[in-house]
């Protein structure tokens, strides 16, 4: 049968509308995916990015211990498997996290900009404390004063606190890209991250966000509840925090749509737009291309994307 591609066109609300860019990213072959650019931005295809990140995190904590060196890390939420695996290795090999300073990447908020309290069990900060901090043996934990999470009081100066603690920026940011190409809750074209130029965008600090609809939808597919019971507002680090950090780790293996074994074509496509598309504020996580870091991509995430006319239903 002679198949002919039907062209849908690109809706105005899509973060990237350039068809040439879309086709380039969609058709990248597996053997072309791994590379390191001039900034030290490195893409690696591995069987299990989750395990790679857990091992990397353990290594960062181990170095902070043996080198007796202050280490500032910005953490995503909630990554139970990564955190418990890294901490279990610390507990088994007596690695002390006394030099670790932690900043939560984001948090939920209400429509008036009030930050979800750490005492609420649905808060991202609560999950970080329970999954990471409390998993350490008591004698190996960092002081509680080293754990930084959002409050109404510190939100206006959160980016400044990271810079101050880390002598100009975090040593490391750990992250993953969302459906809309965000990092943390830095969604495209939302306040407080709206900007006329990329340069202006990269200077935006942490702030209160009304999340993009795709972000709300993505979060509703997890354990957060139905679409009407999922947080539509948040507070988040800003692009400036990404640019100021000295190193970055990211995983591309979340698989919200079809479970961790498959990954939807949408997730694979937004991953490719971040990793291989142009650096632009429309795909906020593309900023990582301008930084030093390692992006771990799973083999399943790197599978070819087939257009609809080649799929047998």
JSON list of N, CA and C in Angstrom, two decimals, residues 109-160:
[
{"chain": "A", "resi": 109, "resn": "UNK", "atom": "N", "xyz": [2.01, 25.50, 45.35]},
{"chain": "A", "resi": 109, "resn": "UNK", "atom": "CA", "xyz": [1.50, 26.72, 45.97]},
{"chain": "A", "resi": 109, "resn": "UNK", "atom": "C", "xyz": [0.01, 26.83, 45.67]},
{"chain": "A", "resi": 110, "resn": "UNK", "atom": "N", "xyz": [-0.67, 27.76, 46.36]},
{"chain": "A", "resi": 110, "resn": "UNK", "atom": "CA", "xyz": [-2.07, 28.00, 46.02]},
{"chain": "A", "resi": 110, "resn": "UNK", "atom": "C", "xyz": [-2.17, 29.17, 45.06]},
{"chain": "A", "resi": 111, "resn": "UNK", "atom": "N", "xyz": [-3.38, 29.51, 44.64]},
{"chain": "A", "resi": 111, "resn": "UNK", "atom": "CA", "xyz": [-3.58, 30.52, 43.60]},
{"chain": "A", "resi": 111, "resn": "UNK", "atom": "C", "xyz": [-3.15, 31.91, 44.06]},
{"chain": "A", "resi": 112, "resn": "UNK", "atom": "N", "xyz": [-3.02, 32.10, 45.38]},
{"chain": "A", "resi": 112, "resn": "UNK", "atom": "CA", "xyz": [-2.61, 33.39, 45.91]},
{"chain": "A", "resi": 112, "resn": "UNK", "atom": "C", "xyz": [-1.10, 33.47, 46.15]},
{"chain": "A", "resi": 113, "resn": "UNK", "atom": "N", "xyz": [-0.38, 32.40, 45.77]},
{"chain": "A", "resi": 113, "resn": "UNK", "atom": "CA", "xyz": [1.06, 32.40, 45.91]},
{"chain": "A", "resi": 113, "resn": "UNK", "atom": "C", "xyz": [1.58, 31.91, 47.24]},
{"chain": "A", "resi": 114, "resn": "UNK", "atom": "N", "xyz": [0.69, 31.36, 48.07]},
{"chain": "A", "resi": 114, "resn": "UNK", "atom": "CA", "xyz": [1.13, 30.80, 49.36]},
{"chain": "A", "resi": 114, "resn": "UNK", "atom": "C", "xyz": [1.77, 29.44, 49.14]},
{"chain": "A", "resi": 115, "resn": "UNK", "atom": "N", "xyz": [2.96, 29.28, 49.68]},
{"chain": "A", "resi": 115, "resn": "UNK", "atom": "CA", "xyz": [3.73, 28.05, 49.49]},
{"chain": "A", "resi": 115, "resn": "UNK", "atom": "C", "xyz": [3.17, 26.93, 50.36]},
{"chain": "A", "resi": 116, "resn": "UNK", "atom": "N", "xyz": [3.06, 25.73, 49.80]},
{"chain": "A", "resi": 116, "resn": "UNK", "atom": "CA", "xyz": [2.60, 24.58, 50.58]},
{"chain": "A", "resi": 116, "resn": "UNK", "atom": "C", "xyz": [3.56, 24.34, 51.74]},
{"chain": "A", "resi": 117, "resn": "UNK", "atom": "N", "xyz": [3.04, 24.19, 52.95]},
{"chain": "A", "resi": 117, "resn": "UNK", "atom": "CA", "xyz": [3.91, 24.02, 54.12]},
{"chain": "A", "resi": 117, "resn": "UNK", "atom": "C", "xyz": [4.56, 22.65, 54.16]},
{"chain": "A", "resi": 118, "resn": "UNK", "atom": "N", "xyz": [5.71, 22.61, 54.79]},
{"chain": "A", "resi": 118, "resn": "UNK", "atom": "CA", "xyz": [6.46, 21.36, 54.90]},
{"chain": "A", "resi": 118, "resn": "UNK", "atom": "C", "xyz": [5.70, 20.33, 55.72]},
{"chain": "A", "resi": 119, "resn": "UNK", "atom": "N", "xyz": [4.75, 20.78, 56.54]},
{"chain": "A", "resi": 119, "resn": "UNK", "atom": "CA", "xyz": [3.97, 19.88, 57.38]},
{"chain": "A", "resi": 119, "resn": "UNK", "atom": "C", "xyz": [2.86, 19.17, 56.61]},
{"chain": "A", "resi": 120, "resn": "UNK", "atom": "N", "xyz": [2.56, 19.64, 55.40]},
{"chain": "A", "resi": 120, "resn": "UNK", "atom": "CA", "xyz": [1.56, 18.98, 54.56]},
{"chain": "A", "resi": 120, "resn": "UNK", "atom": "C", "xyz": [2.21, 17.78, 53.87]},
{"chain": "A", "resi": 121, "resn": "UNK", "atom": "N", "xyz": [1.62, 16.60, 54.06]},
{"chain": "A", "resi": 121, "resn": "UNK", "atom": "CA", "xyz": [2.28, 15.39, 53.54]},
{"chain": "A", "resi": 121, "resn": "UNK", "atom": "C", "xyz": [2.27, 15.31, 52.02]},
{"chain": "A", "resi": 122, "resn": "UNK", "atom": "N", "xyz": [1.48, 16.17, 51.35]},
{"chain": "A", "resi": 122, "resn": "UNK", "atom": "CA", "xyz": [1.50, 16.21, 49.89]},
{"chain": "A", "resi": 122, "resn": "UNK", "atom": "C", "xyz": [2.55, 17.15, 49.33]},
{"chain": "A", "resi": 123, "resn": "UNK", "atom": "N", "xyz": [3.25, 17.88, 50.19]},
{"chain": "A", "resi": 123, "resn": "UNK", "atom": "CA", "xyz": [4.23, 18.85, 49.70]},
{"chain": "A", "resi": 123, "resn": "UNK", "atom": "C", "xyz": [5.48, 18.16, 49.21]},
{"chain": "A", "resi": 124, "resn": "UNK", "atom": "N", "xyz": [6.13, 18.78, 48.23]},
{"chain": "A", "resi": 124, "resn": "UNK", "atom": "CA", "xyz": [7.36, 18.20, 47.67]},
{"chain": "A", "resi": 124, "resn": "UNK", "atom": "C", "xyz": [8.49, 18.24, 48.69]},
{"chain": "A", "resi": 125, "resn": "UNK", "atom": "N", "xyz": [8.53, 19.29, 49.50]},
{"chain": "A", "resi": 125, "resn": "UNK", "atom": "CA", "xyz": [9.54, 19.36, 50.55]},
{"chain": "A", "resi": 125, "resn": "UNK", "atom": "C", "xyz": [9.39, 18.25, 51.57]},
{"chain": "A", "resi": 126, "resn": "UNK", "atom": "N", "xyz": [8.16, 17.94, 51.93]},
{"chain": "A", "resi": 126, "resn": "UNK", "atom": "CA", "xyz": [7.91, 16.83, 52.86]},
{"chain": "A", "resi": 126, "resn": "UNK", "atom": "C", "xyz": [8.45, 15.53, 52.29]},
{"chain": "A", "resi": 127, "resn": "UNK", "atom": "N", "xyz": [8.18, 15.30, 51.00]},
{"chain": "A", "resi": 127, "resn": "UNK", "atom": "CA", "xyz": [8.66, 14.06, 50.38]},
{"chain": "A", "resi": 127, "resn": "UNK", "atom": "C", "xyz": [10.17, 14.02, 50.32]},
{"chain": "A", "resi": 128, "resn": "UNK", "atom": "N", "xyz": [10.82, 15.16, 50.06]},
{"chain": "A", "resi": 128, "resn": "UNK", "atom": "CA", "xyz": [12.28, 15.17, 50.03]},
{"chain": "A", "resi": 128, "resn": "UNK", "atom": "C", "xyz": [12.85, 14.82, 51.39]},
{"chain": "A", "resi": 129, "resn": "UNK", "atom": "N", "xyz": [12.28, 15.42, 52.44]},
{"chain": "A", "resi": 129, "resn": "UNK", "atom": "CA", "xyz": [12.77, 15.13, 53.79]},
{"chain": "A", "resi": 129, "resn": "UNK", "atom": "C", "xyz": [12.57, 13.65, 54.13]},
{"chain": "A", "resi": 130, "resn": "UNK", "atom": "N", "xyz": [11.42, 13.11, 53.80]},
{"chain": "A", "resi": 130, "resn": "UNK", "atom": "CA", "xyz": [11.14, 11.72, 54.19]},
{"chain": "A", "resi": 130, "resn": "UNK", "atom": "C", "xyz": [11.91, 10.72, 53.34]},
{"chain": "A", "resi": 131, "resn": "UNK", "atom": "N", "xyz": [12.07, 11.02, 52.04]},
{"chain": "A", "resi": 131, "resn": "UNK", "atom": "CA", "xyz": [12.72, 10.06, 51.14]},
{"chain": "A", "resi": 131, "resn": "UNK", "atom": "C", "xyz": [14.23, 10.16, 51.16]},
{"chain": "A", "resi": 132, "resn": "UNK", "atom": "N", "xyz": [14.77, 11.34, 51.37]},
{"chain": "A", "resi": 132, "resn": "UNK", "atom": "CA", "xyz": [16.22, 11.54, 51.33]},
{"chain": "A", "resi": 132, "resn": "UNK", "atom": "C", "xyz": [16.79, 11.72, 52.73]},
{"chain": "A", "resi": 133, "resn": "UNK", "atom": "N", "xyz": [16.46, 12.83, 53.34]},
{"chain": "A", "resi": 133, "resn": "UNK", "atom": "CA", "xyz": [17.08, 13.18, 54.63]},
{"chain": "A", "resi": 133, "resn": "UNK", "atom": "C", "xyz": [16.87, 12.10, 55.69]},
{"chain": "A", "resi": 134, "resn": "UNK", "atom": "N", "xyz": [15.63, 11.66, 55.88]},
{"chain": "A", "resi": 134, "resn": "UNK", "atom": "CA", "xyz": [15.33, 10.71, 56.94]},
{"chain": "A", "resi": 134, "resn": "UNK", "atom": "C", "xyz": [15.82, 9.30, 56.63]},
{"chain": "A", "resi": 135, "resn": "UNK", "atom": "N", "xyz": [16.24, 9.04, 55.38]},
{"chain": "A", "resi": 135, "resn": "UNK", "atom": "CA", "xyz": [16.76, 7.72, 55.04]},
{"chain": "A", "resi": 135, "resn": "UNK", "atom": "C", "xyz": [18.19, 7.53, 55.52]},
{"chain": "A", "resi": 136, "resn": "UNK", "atom": "N", "xyz": [18.90, 8.61, 55.80]},
{"chain": "A", "resi": 136, "resn": "UNK", "atom": "CA", "xyz": [20.26, 8.50, 56.32]},
{"chain": "A", "resi": 136, "resn": "UNK", "atom": "C", "xyz": [20.25, 7.96, 57.75]},
{"chain": "A", "resi": 137, "resn": "UNK", "atom": "N", "xyz": [21.25, 7.18, 58.08]},
{"chain": "A", "resi": 137, "resn": "UNK", "atom": "CA", "xyz": [21.50, 6.88, 59.48]},
{"chain": "A", "resi": 137, "resn": "UNK", "atom": "C", "xyz": [21.69, 8.19, 60.22]},
{"chain": "A", "resi": 138, "resn": "UNK", "atom": "N", "xyz": [21.22, 8.26, 61.42]},
{"chain": "A", "resi": 138, "resn": "UNK", "atom": "CA", "xyz": [21.22, 9.54, 62.15]},
{"chain": "A", "resi": 138, "resn": "UNK", "atom": "C", "xyz": [22.63, 10.12, 62.27]},
{"chain": "A", "resi": 139, "resn": "UNK", "atom": "N", "xyz": [23.64, 9.27, 62.43]},
{"chain": "A", "resi": 139, "resn": "UNK", "atom": "CA", "xyz": [25.01, 9.77, 62.60]},
{"chain": "A", "resi": 139, "resn": "UNK", "atom": "C", "xyz": [25.64, 10.22, 61.28]},
{"chain": "A", "resi": 140, "resn": "UNK", "atom": "N", "xyz": [24.95, 9.95, 60.14]},
{"chain": "A", "resi": 140, "resn": "UNK", "atom": "CA", "xyz": [25.50, 10.32, 58.83]},
{"chain": "A", "resi": 140, "resn": "UNK", "atom": "C", "xyz": [24.74, 11.47, 58.18]},
{"chain": "A", "resi": 141, "resn": "UNK", "atom": "N", "xyz": [23.61, 11.88, 58.77]},
{"chain": "A", "resi": 141, "resn": "UNK", "atom": "CA", "xyz": [22.80, 12.93, 58.18]},
{"chain": "A", "resi": 141, "resn": "UNK", "atom": "C", "xyz": [23.50, 14.28, 58.22]},
{"chain": "A", "resi": 142, "resn": "UNK", "atom": "N", "xyz": [23.22, 15.13, 57.21]},
{"chain": "A", "resi": 142, "resn": "UNK", "atom": "CA", "xyz": [23.65, 16.52, 57.32]},
{"chain": "A", "resi": 142, "resn": "UNK", "atom": "C", "xyz": [22.81, 17.20, 58.39]},
{"chain": "A", "resi": 143, "resn": "UNK", "atom": "N", "xyz": [23.31, 18.29, 58.99]},
{"chain": "A", "resi": 143, "resn": "UNK", "atom": "CA", "xyz": [22.47, 19.03, 59.93]},
{"chain": "A", "resi": 143, "resn": "UNK", "atom": "C", "xyz": [21.17, 19.47, 59.26]},
{"chain": "A", "resi": 144, "resn": "UNK", "atom": "N", "xyz": [20.09, 19.49, 60.00]},
{"chain": "A", "resi": 144, "resn": "UNK", "atom": "CA", "xyz": [18.80, 19.89, 59.43]},
{"chain": "A", "resi": 144, "resn": "UNK", "atom": "C", "xyz": [18.85, 21.31, 58.89]},
{"chain": "A", "resi": 145, "resn": "UNK", "atom": "N", "xyz": [19.73, 22.13, 59.45]},
{"chain": "A", "resi": 145, "resn": "UNK", "atom": "CA", "xyz": [19.87, 23.52, 58.97]},
{"chain": "A", "resi": 145, "resn": "UNK", "atom": "C", "xyz": [20.43, 23.58, 57.55]},
{"chain": "A", "resi": 146, "resn": "UNK", "atom": "N", "xyz": [20.99, 22.47, 57.05]},
{"chain": "A", "resi": 146, "resn": "UNK", "atom": "CA", "xyz": [21.51, 22.42, 55.69]},
{"chain": "A", "resi": 146, "resn": "UNK", "atom": "C", "xyz": [20.42, 22.12, 54.66]},
{"chain": "A", "resi": 147, "resn": "UNK", "atom": "N", "xyz": [19.22, 21.81, 55.11]},
{"chain": "A", "resi": 147, "resn": "UNK", "atom": "CA", "xyz": [18.12, 21.44, 54.22]},
{"chain": "A", "resi": 147, "resn": "UNK", "atom": "C", "xyz": [17.25, 22.67, 53.98]},
{"chain": "A", "resi": 148, "resn": "UNK", "atom": "N", "xyz": [17.21, 23.13, 52.75]},
{"chain": "A", "resi": 148, "resn": "UNK", "atom": "CA", "xyz": [16.48, 24.34, 52.39]},
{"chain": "A", "resi": 148, "resn": "UNK", "atom": "C", "xyz": [15.27, 24.00, 51.53]},
{"chain": "A", "resi": 149, "resn": "UNK", "atom": "N", "xyz": [14.12, 24.46, 51.95]},
{"chain": "A", "resi": 149, "resn": "UNK", "atom": "CA", "xyz": [12.88, 24.28, 51.19]},
{"chain": "A", "resi": 149, "resn": "UNK", "atom": "C", "xyz": [12.14, 25.61, 51.17]},
{"chain": "A", "resi": 150, "resn": "UNK", "atom": "N", "xyz": [11.17, 25.72, 50.26]},
{"chain": "A", "resi": 150, "resn": "UNK", "atom": "CA", "xyz": [10.48, 26.99, 50.06]},
{"chain": "A", "resi": 150, "resn": "UNK", "atom": "C", "xyz": [9.53, 27.32, 51.21]},
{"chain": "A", "resi": 151, "resn": "UNK", "atom": "N", "xyz": [9.51, 28.61, 51.55]},
{"chain": "A", "resi": 151, "resn": "UNK", "atom": "CA", "xyz": [8.51, 29.16, 52.46]},
{"chain": "A", "resi": 151, "resn": "UNK", "atom": "C", "xyz": [8.03, 30.48, 51.88]},
{"chain": "A", "resi": 152, "resn": "UNK", "atom": "N", "xyz": [6.94, 31.01, 52.40]},
{"chain": "A", "resi": 152, "resn": "UNK", "atom": "CA", "xyz": [6.49, 32.33, 51.95]},
{"chain": "A", "resi": 152, "resn": "UNK", "atom": "C", "xyz": [7.56, 33.38, 52.19]},
{"chain": "A", "resi": 153, "resn": "UNK", "atom": "N", "xyz": [8.32, 33.21, 53.26]},
{"chain": "A", "resi": 153, "resn": "UNK", "atom": "CA", "xyz": [9.32, 34.21, 53.63]},
{"chain": "A", "resi": 153, "resn": "UNK", "atom": "C", "xyz": [10.53, 34.20, 52.72]},
{"chain": "A", "resi": 154, "resn": "UNK", "atom": "N", "xyz": [11.01, 32.99, 52.35]},
{"chain": "A", "resi": 154, "resn": "UNK", "atom": "CA", "xyz": [12.27, 32.94, 51.60]},
{"chain": "A", "resi": 154, "resn": "UNK", "atom": "C", "xyz": [12.10, 32.94, 50.09]},
{"chain": "A", "resi": 155, "resn": "UNK", "atom": "N", "xyz": [10.86, 32.81, 49.59]},
{"chain": "A", "resi": 155, "resn": "UNK", "atom": "CA", "xyz": [10.64, 32.76, 48.15]},
{"chain": "A", "resi": 155, "resn": "UNK", "atom": "C", "xyz": [11.27, 33.94, 47.40]},
{"chain": "A", "resi": 156, "resn": "UNK", "atom": "N", "xyz": [11.10, 35.19, 47.86]},
{"chain": "A", "resi": 156, "resn": "UNK", "atom": "CA", "xyz": [11.68, 36.32, 47.11]},
{"chain": "A", "resi": 156, "resn": "UNK", "atom": "C", "xyz": [13.20, 36.30, 47.00]},
{"chain": "A", "resi": 157, "resn": "UNK", "atom": "N", "xyz": [13.86, 35.56, 47.90]},
{"chain": "A", "resi": 157, "resn": "UNK", "atom": "CA", "xyz": [15.32, 35.57, 47.90]},
{"chain": "A", "resi": 157, "resn": "UNK", "atom": "C", "xyz": [15.91, 34.17, 47.67]},
{"chain": "A", "resi": 158, "resn": "UNK", "atom": "N", "xyz": [15.08, 33.22, 47.20]},
{"chain": "A", "resi": 158, "resn": "UNK", "atom": "CA", "xyz": [15.52, 31.82, 47.12]},
{"chain": "A", "resi": 158, "resn": "UNK", "atom": "C", "xyz": [16.74, 31.67, 46.20]},
{"chain": "A", "resi": 159, "resn": "UNK", "atom": "N", "xyz": [16.71, 32.30, 45.05]},
{"chain": "A", "resi": 159, "resn": "UNK", "atom": "CA", "xyz": [17.86, 32.23, 44.13]},
{"chain": "A", "resi": 159, "resn": "UNK", "atom": "C", "xyz": [19.10, 32.82, 44.77]},
{"chain": "A", "resi": 160, "resn": "UNK", "atom": "N", "xyz": [18.92, 33.92, 45.51]},
{"chain": "A", "resi": 160, "resn": "UNK", "atom": "CA", "xyz": [20.05, 34.55, 46.17]},
{"chain": "A", "resi": 160, "resn": "UNK", "atom": "C", "xyz": [20.62, 33.65, 47.27]}
]
